[in-house]
């Protein structure tokens, strides 16, 4: 019975388990609950992984944007506050705080030893679904670097070095020419830092004012053998005799001045070289004499002077107008005067004087001695020319690197230059001279040039006969253009430099040697800047291609500190305009010449841009006129009012010329 009962229990129990084993309807929910745990983990992991990946991509993009902005904003090689803040701003714009639940990011941009910008960025990304599985937040770190890199590059600086470059802009502590020197060096540093290995980077310079100093860059066959100059030749002499009687009772001699008291303080200041004249003096002098020591015969007396007020003088030296002010305050000086009986009283003297008469006219001169025998012009000295006073010979007419300005070749007289006439050889930037002398240049020789009448009285270009006249004073008659205020009426800028790969020290030495002086003839500077840069002209063999065979990016940087300013009394690249009248029909006014020069500049700007030269224009300490703005390539004109803005402008141009890219 017990056995029967136990068996019955087993049968009953086994039946329940068997039925449960066979019946699966109640297992589904439990099995789903158990299976959900790994499924949630897998899904959460996928979501968080995607979040982390997306955040890292955006973090890298923001890091790249930050360093690119920072490098572009750098002031040359200076990673200053503005550049740092710009980098942070661009990073923040590209990676918003809290993106996909991330914590506030960190971004640190720094300047590298190669003067580029590198950065590190990091952010913590908390987990979402996988957090339930114990997954910790993920810290993301990225690095980035921006580099300026340049292709083969030719840069031609056309720099205004007129007399006004000695002025100082309001608020600056240094004059314009000093600011220009440092800005060019900053440009060089920026470009060189971006230069890739194996690329060619060359720099050229054309300083300009009334002319350009390019003579030593030209081949001898490009220069004439004979040239005509507005000069003079001997005509005749006349003599005159006069008799005079010495009726003076006494002969007077004067001792040296001795200071007794008071002060006389001299100071100097810079004036405008284009108008270098001293203010009127305001000195007042009170003179007191003692009685002669004897009423007759030999005697002495003293003169005492008390001076108050200001005396002024002006002088142009190396293109700089220096005004000297001497301020007197009760300045007292004394000297002794002596009289003696005149031993020659009653004596008659007969004097014969000779007057030398000249014909002032165009004079043909053999200038072949200035060519030399090398591949380029060597310069030299002309044979003595009979143009000195008293029919003497002038033997100091030299033409060398210091004054190798030129007179331009054949031009065409017209005011508007919407198109350049075929016969205007001077405006053809690519024309190589032929055997025709009209296609060649001639040396600029101010010591050969004589003015008709005085500077202020110059109203006609007729050939006149006159005596040698005066060559001194404020308004000399028939003066030699070189001997009278040469830095004003006959300036020659610093020598131009062809395109070449240059070290920093050579660039620094060159810009430090720039000497201001003369008036503002924009066209002649731009003309020669384009000539020296063109790949198809005079220097095609040097400019057409780079050694690595890659393309060359060509840029002309044109900087000026003023509007067109010409003077008909200035000896420039077209002779003495008032007499030669090569660009005008008849006597020009300064306004006439300004219009012609401005229109010629506009025509040349178009020529340069059509030759695929990028033209950059900077108006420094002056307004950016419509003429200058139109000269530049699109978006390439700038106005810089002071030294800091000029430096920033050159830096920005360098950055735009270079190719900014992310290097990692």
Coordinates of N, CA and C in Angstrom, one line a residue, residues 7-221:
X7 N 4.2 5.3 -5.4 CA 4.1 5.3 -6.9 C 3.1 6.3 -7.4
X8 N 2.0 6.4 -6.7 CA 1.0 7.3 -7.1 C 1.5 8.7 -7.1
X9 N 2.3 9.1 -6.0 CA 2.9 10.4 -5.9 C 3.8 10.7 -7.0
X10 N 4.7 9.8 -7.3 CA 5.6 10.0 -8.3 C 5.0 10.2 -9.7
X11 N 3.9 9.3 -9.9 CA 3.3 9.5 -11.2 C 2.6 10.8 -11.3
X12 N 2.1 11.4 -10.2 CA 1.5 12.7 -10.2 C 2.5 13.8 -10.4
X13 N 3.6 13.6 -9.7 CA 4.6 14.7 -9.8 C 5.2 14.7 -11.2
X14 N 5.5 13.6 -11.6 CA 6.1 13.5 -13.0 C 5.2 14.0 -14.0
X15 N 3.9 13.8 -13.8 CA 3.0 14.3 -14.8 C 3.0 15.8 -14.9
X16 N 3.1 16.4 -13.7 CA 3.1 17.9 -13.7 C 4.3 18.5 -14.4
X17 N 5.5 17.9 -14.1 CA 6.7 18.4 -14.7 C 6.7 18.1 -16.2
X18 N 6.2 17.0 -16.5 CA 6.2 16.6 -18.0 C 5.3 17.6 -18.7
X19 N 4.2 17.9 -18.0 CA 3.3 18.8 -18.7 C 3.9 20.2 -18.9
X20 N 4.6 20.6 -17.8 CA 5.2 22.0 -17.8 C 6.3 22.0 -18.9
X21 N 7.0 20.9 -19.0 CA 8.1 20.8 -20.0 C 7.5 20.8 -21.4
X22 N 6.3 20.2 -21.5 CA 5.7 20.1 -22.8 C 5.0 21.4 -23.1
X23 N 4.5 22.1 -22.1 CA 3.7 23.3 -22.3 C 4.5 24.6 -22.2
X24 N 4.9 25.3 -23.3 CA 5.8 26.5 -23.4 C 5.0 27.8 -23.4
X25 N 3.8 27.8 -23.2 CA 3.0 29.0 -23.3 C 3.4 30.0 -22.2
X26 N 3.8 29.6 -21.1 CA 4.1 30.4 -19.9 C 5.5 30.9 -19.9
X27 N 6.4 30.4 -20.8 CA 7.9 30.8 -20.7 C 8.2 32.0 -21.5
X28 N 7.4 32.5 -22.4 CA 7.8 33.6 -23.3 C 8.1 34.9 -22.6
X29 N 7.4 35.3 -21.7 CA 7.6 36.6 -21.0 C 8.9 36.5 -20.2
X30 N 9.2 35.4 -19.5 CA 10.4 35.3 -18.8 C 11.6 35.3 -19.7
X31 N 11.5 34.5 -20.8 CA 12.6 34.5 -21.7 C 12.9 35.8 -22.3
X32 N 11.8 36.6 -22.6 CA 12.0 37.9 -23.2 C 12.6 38.9 -22.2
X33 N 12.3 38.7 -20.9 CA 12.9 39.6 -19.9 C 14.3 39.3 -19.8
X34 N 14.7 38.0 -19.8 CA 16.1 37.7 -19.7 C 16.9 38.1 -20.9
X35 N 16.3 38.0 -22.1 CA 17.0 38.4 -23.4 C 17.1 39.9 -23.5
X36 N 16.2 40.7 -22.9 CA 16.2 42.1 -23.1 C 17.5 42.8 -22.6
X37 N 18.0 42.2 -21.5 CA 19.2 42.9 -20.9 C 20.4 43.0 -21.9
X38 N 20.8 41.9 -22.6 CA 21.9 42.1 -23.6 C 21.4 42.9 -24.8
X39 N 20.2 42.9 -25.1 CA 19.7 43.7 -26.3 C 19.8 45.1 -26.0
X40 N 19.4 45.6 -24.8 CA 19.5 47.0 -24.4 C 21.0 47.4 -24.4
X41 N 21.8 46.5 -23.9 CA 23.3 46.8 -23.8 C 23.8 47.1 -25.2
X42 N 23.4 46.2 -26.1 CA 23.9 46.3 -27.5 C 23.4 47.6 -28.2
X43 N 22.1 47.9 -28.0 CA 21.5 49.1 -28.6 C 22.1 50.3 -28.0
X44 N 22.3 50.4 -26.6 CA 22.9 51.5 -25.9 C 24.3 51.7 -26.4
X45 N 25.0 50.6 -26.5 CA 26.4 50.8 -26.9 C 26.5 51.4 -28.3
X46 N 25.6 51.0 -29.2 CA 25.6 51.5 -30.6 C 25.3 53.0 -30.6
X47 N 24.3 53.4 -29.8 CA 23.9 54.8 -29.7 C 25.0 55.6 -29.1
X48 N 25.6 55.2 -28.0 CA 26.7 56.0 -27.4 C 27.9 56.0 -28.2
X49 N 28.2 54.9 -28.9 CA 29.3 54.9 -29.8 C 29.1 55.9 -30.9
X50 N 27.9 56.0 -31.5 CA 27.6 56.9 -32.5 C 27.7 58.4 -32.0
X51 N 27.3 58.6 -30.7 CA 27.4 59.9 -30.1 C 28.8 60.3 -30.0
X52 N 29.6 59.4 -29.5 CA 31.1 59.7 -29.3 C 31.7 60.0 -30.6
X53 N 31.4 59.2 -31.6 CA 32.0 59.4 -32.9 C 31.7 60.8 -33.5
X54 N 30.4 61.1 -33.4 CA 29.9 62.4 -33.9 C 30.6 63.5 -33.2
X55 N 30.6 63.4 -31.9 CA 31.2 64.5 -31.1 C 32.7 64.7 -31.4
X56 N 33.4 63.5 -31.7 CA 34.8 63.6 -32.0 C 35.0 64.3 -33.4
X57 N 34.1 63.9 -34.3 CA 34.2 64.6 -35.6 C 34.0 66.1 -35.5
X58 N 33.0 66.5 -34.8 CA 32.8 67.9 -34.6 C 33.9 68.6 -33.9
X59 N 34.4 67.9 -32.9 CA 35.6 68.5 -32.1 C 36.8 68.7 -33.0
X60 N 37.0 67.8 -33.9 CA 38.1 67.9 -34.8 C 37.9 69.1 -35.8
X61 N 36.7 69.2 -36.3 CA 36.3 70.2 -37.2 C 36.4 71.6 -36.5
X62 N 36.0 71.7 -35.3 CA 36.1 72.9 -34.6 C 37.6 73.3 -34.3
X63 N 38.4 72.3 -34.0 CA 39.8 72.5 -33.7 C 40.5 73.1 -35.0
X64 N 40.1 72.4 -36.1 CA 40.7 72.9 -37.4 C 40.3 74.3 -37.7
X65 N 39.0 74.6 -37.5 CA 38.5 76.0 -37.8 C 39.2 77.0 -36.9
X66 N 39.4 76.6 -35.6 CA 40.0 77.5 -34.7 C 41.5 77.9 -35.1
X67 N 42.3 76.9 -35.4 CA 43.7 77.2 -35.8 C 43.8 77.9 -37.1
X68 N 42.9 77.5 -38.1 CA 42.8 78.3 -39.4 C 42.6 79.7 -39.1
X69 N 41.6 80.0 -38.3 CA 41.2 81.4 -38.0 C 42.4 82.1 -37.3
X70 N 43.0 81.4 -36.4 CA 44.1 82.0 -35.6 C 45.3 82.3 -36.5
X71 N 45.6 81.4 -37.4 CA 46.8 81.6 -38.3 C 46.5 82.8 -39.3
X72 N 45.3 82.8 -39.8 CA 44.9 83.9 -40.7 C 44.9 85.2 -40.1
X73 N 44.6 85.3 -38.8 CA 44.6 86.6 -38.1 C 45.9 87.0 -37.5
X74 N 46.9 86.1 -37.5 CA 48.2 86.5 -37.0 C 48.8 87.7 -37.7
X75 N 49.5 88.5 -36.9 CA 50.1 89.7 -37.4 C 51.5 89.3 -37.8
X76 N 51.6 88.8 -39.1 CA 52.9 88.3 -39.5 C 53.2 87.0 -38.8
X77 N 54.3 87.1 -38.0 CA 54.6 85.9 -37.2 C 54.2 86.1 -35.7
X78 N 53.4 87.1 -35.4 CA 53.0 87.4 -34.0 C 51.6 86.8 -33.8
X79 N 51.6 85.8 -32.9 CA 50.3 85.2 -32.5 C 49.8 86.0 -31.3
X80 N 49.2 87.2 -31.6 CA 48.8 88.1 -30.6 C 47.4 87.8 -30.1
X81 N 46.9 88.7 -29.2 CA 45.6 88.6 -28.5 C 44.5 88.4 -29.5
X82 N 44.5 89.3 -30.6 CA 43.5 89.2 -31.6 C 43.4 87.8 -32.2
X83 N 44.6 87.3 -32.6 CA 44.6 86.0 -33.2 C 44.1 84.9 -32.3
X84 N 44.5 85.0 -31.0 CA 44.1 84.0 -30.0 C 42.5 84.0 -29.8
X85 N 42.0 85.2 -29.7 CA 40.6 85.4 -29.5 C 39.8 84.9 -30.8
X86 N 40.3 85.2 -31.9 CA 39.7 84.8 -33.2 C 39.7 83.2 -33.3
X87 N 40.8 82.6 -32.8 CA 40.8 81.1 -32.8 C 39.8 80.6 -31.9
X88 N 39.7 81.1 -30.7 CA 38.7 80.7 -29.7 C 37.2 80.9 -30.2
X89 N 37.0 82.0 -30.9 CA 35.7 82.3 -31.4 C 35.2 81.3 -32.5
X90 N 36.2 81.0 -33.4 CA 35.8 80.0 -34.5 C 35.6 78.6 -33.9
X91 N 36.4 78.3 -32.9 CA 36.2 77.0 -32.3 C 34.8 76.9 -31.6
X92 N 34.5 78.0 -30.9 CA 33.2 78.0 -30.2 C 32.0 78.0 -31.2
X93 N 32.2 78.6 -32.3 CA 31.1 78.6 -33.3 C 30.9 77.3 -33.9
X94 N 31.9 76.4 -34.0 CA 31.8 75.1 -34.6 C 31.6 74.0 -33.6
X95 N 31.7 74.3 -32.3 CA 31.4 73.3 -31.3 C 30.7 74.0 -30.1
X96 N 29.4 73.8 -30.1 CA 28.6 74.4 -29.1 C 28.7 73.6 -27.8
X97 N 28.8 74.3 -26.7 CA 28.8 73.7 -25.4 C 27.6 72.9 -25.1
X98 N 27.7 71.6 -24.6 CA 26.6 70.8 -24.4 C 26.1 70.0 -25.6
X99 N 26.9 70.0 -26.7 CA 26.6 69.2 -27.9 C 26.4 67.8 -27.5
X100 N 25.2 67.2 -27.8 CA 24.9 65.8 -27.5 C 25.2 65.4 -26.1
X101 N 24.9 66.3 -25.2 CA 25.1 66.0 -23.8 C 26.6 66.1 -23.3
X102 N 27.5 66.6 -24.1 CA 28.9 66.6 -23.7 C 29.1 67.8 -22.7
X103 N 30.2 67.7 -22.0 CA 30.5 68.7 -21.0 C 31.2 69.8 -21.7
X104 N 31.4 71.0 -21.1 CA 32.1 72.1 -21.7 C 33.5 71.7 -22.2
X105 N 33.8 72.0 -23.5 CA 35.1 71.6 -24.1 C 36.3 72.5 -23.7
X106 N 37.4 72.0 -24.0 CA 38.7 72.8 -23.8 C 39.4 72.9 -25.2
X107 N 39.9 74.1 -25.5 CA 40.6 74.4 -26.7 C 41.8 75.3 -26.4
X108 N 43.0 74.8 -26.8 CA 44.2 75.6 -26.5 C 45.0 75.8 -27.8
X109 N 44.9 77.0 -28.4 CA 45.8 77.2 -29.6 C 47.1 77.8 -29.2
X110 N 48.2 77.5 -29.9 CA 49.5 78.0 -29.6 C 50.3 78.2 -30.9
X111 N 51.3 79.1 -30.9 CA 52.2 79.3 -32.1 C 53.3 78.2 -32.0
X112 N 53.6 77.6 -33.2 CA 54.6 76.6 -33.2 C 56.0 77.3 -33.5
X113 N 57.0 76.5 -33.4 CA 58.4 77.0 -33.7 C 58.5 77.4 -35.1
X114 N 57.6 77.0 -36.0 CA 57.6 77.3 -37.4 C 56.7 78.5 -37.7
X115 N 56.3 79.2 -36.7 CA 55.4 80.3 -36.8 C 54.0 80.0 -37.4
X116 N 53.6 78.8 -37.2 CA 52.3 78.3 -37.6 C 51.4 78.3 -36.3
X117 N 50.2 77.8 -36.4 CA 49.3 77.7 -35.2 C 48.9 76.2 -35.1
X118 N 49.1 75.7 -33.9 CA 48.7 74.3 -33.6 C 47.7 74.4 -32.4
X119 N 46.9 73.4 -32.3 CA 45.9 73.4 -31.2 C 45.6 72.0 -30.7
X120 N 45.1 72.0 -29.4 CA 44.6 70.7 -28.8 C 43.2 71.0 -28.3
X121 N 42.3 70.1 -28.5 CA 41.0 70.2 -28.0 C 40.5 68.9 -27.3
X122 N 39.8 69.1 -26.2 CA 39.3 67.9 -25.5 C 37.9 68.2 -25.0
X123 N 37.1 67.1 -24.8 CA 35.8 67.2 -24.2 C 35.4 65.8 -23.6
X124 N 34.6 65.9 -22.5 CA 34.1 64.7 -21.9 C 32.7 64.4 -22.3
X125 N 32.5 63.2 -22.8 CA 31.1 62.8 -23.2 C 30.6 61.7 -22.3
X126 N 29.6 62.1 -21.4 CA 29.0 61.1 -20.5 C 28.2 60.0 -21.3
X127 N 28.1 58.8 -20.8 CA 27.3 57.8 -21.4 C 25.8 57.9 -21.1
X128 N 24.9 57.4 -21.9 CA 23.5 57.4 -21.7 C 23.0 56.0 -21.3
X129 N 22.6 55.2 -22.2 CA 22.1 53.8 -21.9 C 23.1 52.9 -21.3
X130 N 24.4 53.0 -21.9 CA 25.4 52.1 -21.3 C 25.9 52.5 -20.0
X131 N 25.4 53.7 -19.5 CA 25.7 54.1 -18.1 C 25.1 53.1 -17.1
X132 N 24.0 52.5 -17.5 CA 23.3 51.5 -16.6 C 24.2 50.2 -16.5
X133 N 25.0 50.1 -17.5 CA 25.9 48.9 -17.5 C 27.2 49.2 -16.9
X134 N 27.4 50.4 -16.3 CA 28.6 50.7 -15.7 C 29.6 51.4 -16.5
X135 N 29.3 51.8 -17.7 CA 30.2 52.4 -18.6 C 30.5 53.9 -18.1
X136 N 31.8 54.2 -18.0 CA 32.3 55.5 -17.6 C 32.2 56.5 -18.7
X137 N 32.2 57.9 -18.4 CA 32.3 58.9 -19.5 C 33.6 58.7 -20.3
X138 N 33.5 59.2 -21.5 CA 34.6 59.1 -22.5 C 35.2 60.4 -22.7
X139 N 36.6 60.5 -22.5 CA 37.3 61.8 -22.8 C 37.9 61.7 -24.2
X140 N 37.5 62.7 -25.0 CA 38.0 62.8 -26.4 C 39.1 63.8 -26.5
X141 N 40.2 63.5 -27.2 CA 41.3 64.5 -27.4 C 41.6 64.5 -28.9
X142 N 41.8 65.7 -29.5 CA 42.2 65.8 -30.9 C 43.3 66.9 -30.9
X143 N 44.1 66.8 -32.0 CA 45.1 67.8 -32.3 C 44.9 68.4 -33.7
X144 N 45.4 69.6 -33.9 CA 45.2 70.2 -35.2 C 46.3 71.2 -35.4
X145 N 46.6 71.5 -36.7 CA 47.6 72.5 -37.0 C 47.2 73.2 -38.3
X146 N 47.4 74.5 -38.4 CA 47.1 75.2 -39.6 C 48.5 75.8 -40.1
X147 N 48.7 75.7 -41.4 CA 49.9 76.2 -42.1 C 49.5 77.1 -43.3
X148 N 50.3 78.2 -43.4 CA 50.3 78.9 -44.6 C 51.4 78.3 -45.5
X149 N 51.0 78.0 -46.7 CA 51.9 77.4 -47.7 C 51.7 78.1 -49.0
X150 N 52.8 78.3 -49.7 CA 52.7 79.1 -50.9 C 53.3 78.3 -52.1
X151 N 52.8 78.6 -53.3 CA 53.3 77.9 -54.5 C 54.5 78.8 -55.0
X152 N 55.0 78.5 -56.2 CA 56.0 79.4 -56.7 C 55.4 80.8 -56.8
X153 N 56.2 81.8 -56.3 CA 55.7 83.1 -56.1 C 56.6 84.2 -56.5
X154 N 56.2 85.2 -57.3 CA 56.9 86.4 -57.6 C 56.1 87.6 -57.1
X155 N 56.8 88.4 -56.3 CA 56.2 89.5 -55.6 C 57.0 90.8 -56.0
X156 N 56.4 91.7 -56.7 CA 57.0 93.0 -57.0 C 56.4 94.1 -56.2
X157 N 57.3 94.7 -55.3 CA 56.9 95.9 -54.5 C 57.1 97.2 -55.3
X158 N 56.0 97.9 -55.6 CA 56.1 99.2 -56.2 C 55.8 100.2 -55.1
X159 N 56.9 100.9 -54.7 CA 56.8 101.7 -53.4 C 57.0 103.2 -53.7
X160 N 56.0 104.0 -53.2 CA 56.1 105.4 -53.3 C 57.2 105.9 -52.3
X161 N 58.2 106.5 -52.8 CA 59.3 107.0 -52.0 C 59.4 108.5 -52.2
X162 N 58.3 109.2 -52.4 CA 58.3 110.7 -52.7 C 58.7 111.4 -51.4
X163 N 58.9 112.7 -51.5 CA 59.3 113.5 -50.3 C 58.4 113.4 -49.1
X164 N 57.1 113.2 -49.4 CA 56.1 113.2 -48.3 C 56.3 111.9 -47.4
X165 N 57.0 111.0 -47.9 CA 57.3 109.8 -47.0 C 58.1 110.1 -45.8
X166 N 58.7 111.3 -45.7 CA 59.4 111.7 -44.5 C 58.4 112.2 -43.5
X167 N 57.2 112.5 -43.9 CA 56.2 112.9 -42.9 C 55.8 111.8 -41.9
X168 N 55.2 112.2 -40.8 CA 54.7 111.3 -39.8 C 53.2 111.4 -39.7
X169 N 52.5 110.2 -39.8 CA 51.1 110.2 -39.7 C 50.6 110.6 -38.3
X170 N 49.5 111.2 -38.1 CA 49.0 111.6 -36.8 C 48.9 110.3 -35.9
X171 N 49.5 110.4 -34.7 CA 49.4 109.3 -33.7 C 50.6 108.4 -33.8
X172 N 51.4 108.5 -34.9 CA 52.6 107.6 -35.1 C 53.8 108.2 -34.4
X173 N 54.7 107.4 -34.0 CA 56.0 107.9 -33.4 C 57.1 107.8 -34.4
X174 N 56.9 107.3 -35.6 CA 57.9 107.2 -36.7 C 57.4 107.7 -38.0
X175 N 58.2 108.1 -38.9 CA 57.8 108.7 -40.2 C 57.3 107.5 -41.1
X176 N 56.8 107.9 -42.2 CA 56.2 106.9 -43.1 C 57.2 105.9 -43.7
X177 N 58.3 106.4 -44.0 CA 59.3 105.5 -44.7 C 59.8 104.5 -43.7
X178 N 59.9 104.9 -42.4 CA 60.3 103.9 -41.4 C 59.3 102.8 -41.2
X179 N 58.0 103.3 -41.2 CA 56.9 102.3 -41.1 C 56.9 101.3 -42.2
X180 N 57.1 101.9 -43.4 CA 57.1 101.0 -44.6 C 58.2 100.0 -44.5
X181 N 59.4 100.3 -44.1 CA 60.5 99.4 -44.0 C 60.1 98.2 -43.1
X182 N 59.6 98.5 -41.9 CA 59.2 97.4 -41.0 C 58.1 96.5 -41.5
X183 N 57.1 97.1 -42.3 CA 56.0 96.4 -42.8 C 56.4 95.4 -43.9
X184 N 57.4 95.9 -44.8 CA 57.9 95.0 -45.8 C 58.6 93.8 -45.2
X185 N 59.3 94.0 -44.2 CA 60.0 92.9 -43.5 C 59.0 92.0 -42.9
X186 N 58.0 92.5 -42.3 CA 56.9 91.6 -41.7 C 56.3 90.8 -42.8
X187 N 56.0 91.4 -43.9 CA 55.5 90.6 -45.1 C 56.4 89.5 -45.4
X188 N 57.7 89.8 -45.5 CA 58.7 88.8 -45.9 C 58.7 87.6 -44.9
X189 N 58.6 87.9 -43.6 CA 58.7 86.9 -42.6 C 57.4 86.0 -42.7
X190 N 56.3 86.6 -43.0 CA 55.1 85.8 -43.1 C 55.1 84.8 -44.4
X191 N 55.6 85.4 -45.5 CA 55.7 84.6 -46.7 C 56.7 83.4 -46.5
X192 N 57.9 83.8 -46.0 CA 59.0 82.8 -45.9 C 58.6 81.7 -44.9
X193 N 57.8 82.0 -43.9 CA 57.3 81.0 -43.0 C 56.4 80.0 -43.6
X194 N 55.8 80.4 -44.7 CA 54.8 79.6 -45.4 C 55.4 78.9 -46.6
X195 N 56.7 79.1 -46.9 CA 57.3 78.6 -48.1 C 57.5 77.1 -48.0
X196 N 57.1 76.3 -49.0 CA 57.3 74.9 -49.0 C 58.6 74.5 -49.6
X197 N 59.2 73.5 -49.2 CA 60.4 73.0 -49.7 C 60.3 72.7 -51.2
X198 N 61.3 73.3 -52.0 CA 61.3 73.0 -53.4 C 60.6 74.1 -54.2
X199 N 59.9 75.0 -53.6 CA 59.2 76.1 -54.3 C 60.1 77.3 -54.5
X200 N 59.9 78.1 -55.4 CA 60.6 79.3 -55.7 C 59.8 80.6 -55.3
X201 N 60.4 81.4 -54.4 CA 59.8 82.6 -54.0 C 60.8 83.8 -54.3
X202 N 60.4 84.7 -55.1 CA 61.3 85.8 -55.5 C 60.6 87.2 -55.1
X203 N 61.4 88.2 -54.8 CA 61.0 89.5 -54.5 C 61.7 90.5 -55.4
X204 N 61.0 91.5 -55.8 CA 61.6 92.6 -56.6 C 61.0 93.9 -56.1
X205 N 61.7 95.0 -56.4 CA 61.4 96.3 -55.8 C 61.5 97.4 -56.9
X206 N 60.5 98.3 -56.9 CA 60.6 99.5 -57.7 C 60.2 100.7 -56.9
X207 N 61.2 101.4 -56.3 CA 60.9 102.6 -55.6 C 60.7 103.7 -56.7
X208 N 59.7 104.6 -56.4 CA 59.4 105.6 -57.5 C 59.1 106.9 -56.8
X209 N 59.3 108.0 -57.6 CA 58.9 109.3 -57.3 C 58.6 110.0 -58.6
X210 N 59.4 110.9 -59.0 CA 59.3 111.5 -60.3 C 59.9 110.6 -61.4
X211 N 60.6 109.6 -61.0 CA 61.3 108.7 -62.0 C 61.5 107.4 -61.3
X212 N 62.2 106.5 -62.0 CA 62.6 105.2 -61.4 C 64.1 105.0 -61.8
X213 N 64.8 104.4 -60.9 CA 66.2 104.1 -61.0 C 66.4 102.7 -61.5
X214 N 66.3 102.5 -62.9 CA 66.4 101.1 -63.5 C 67.5 101.0 -64.4
X215 N 68.3 102.0 -64.6 CA 69.3 102.0 -65.7 C 70.3 100.8 -65.6
X216 N 70.7 100.4 -64.4 CA 71.7 99.4 -64.3 C 71.1 98.0 -64.6
X217 N 69.8 97.9 -64.7 CA 69.2 96.6 -65.0 C 69.0 96.3 -66.5
X218 N 69.3 97.3 -67.3 CA 69.1 97.2 -68.7 C 70.3 96.8 -69.5
X219 N 70.1 96.2 -70.7 CA 71.2 95.8 -71.6 C 71.7 97.0 -72.3
X220 N 73.0 97.0 -72.7 CA 73.5 98.2 -73.4 C 72.8 98.4 -74.7
X221 N 72.3 97.3 -75.4 CA 71.7 97.5 -76.7 C 70.2 98.1 -76.5

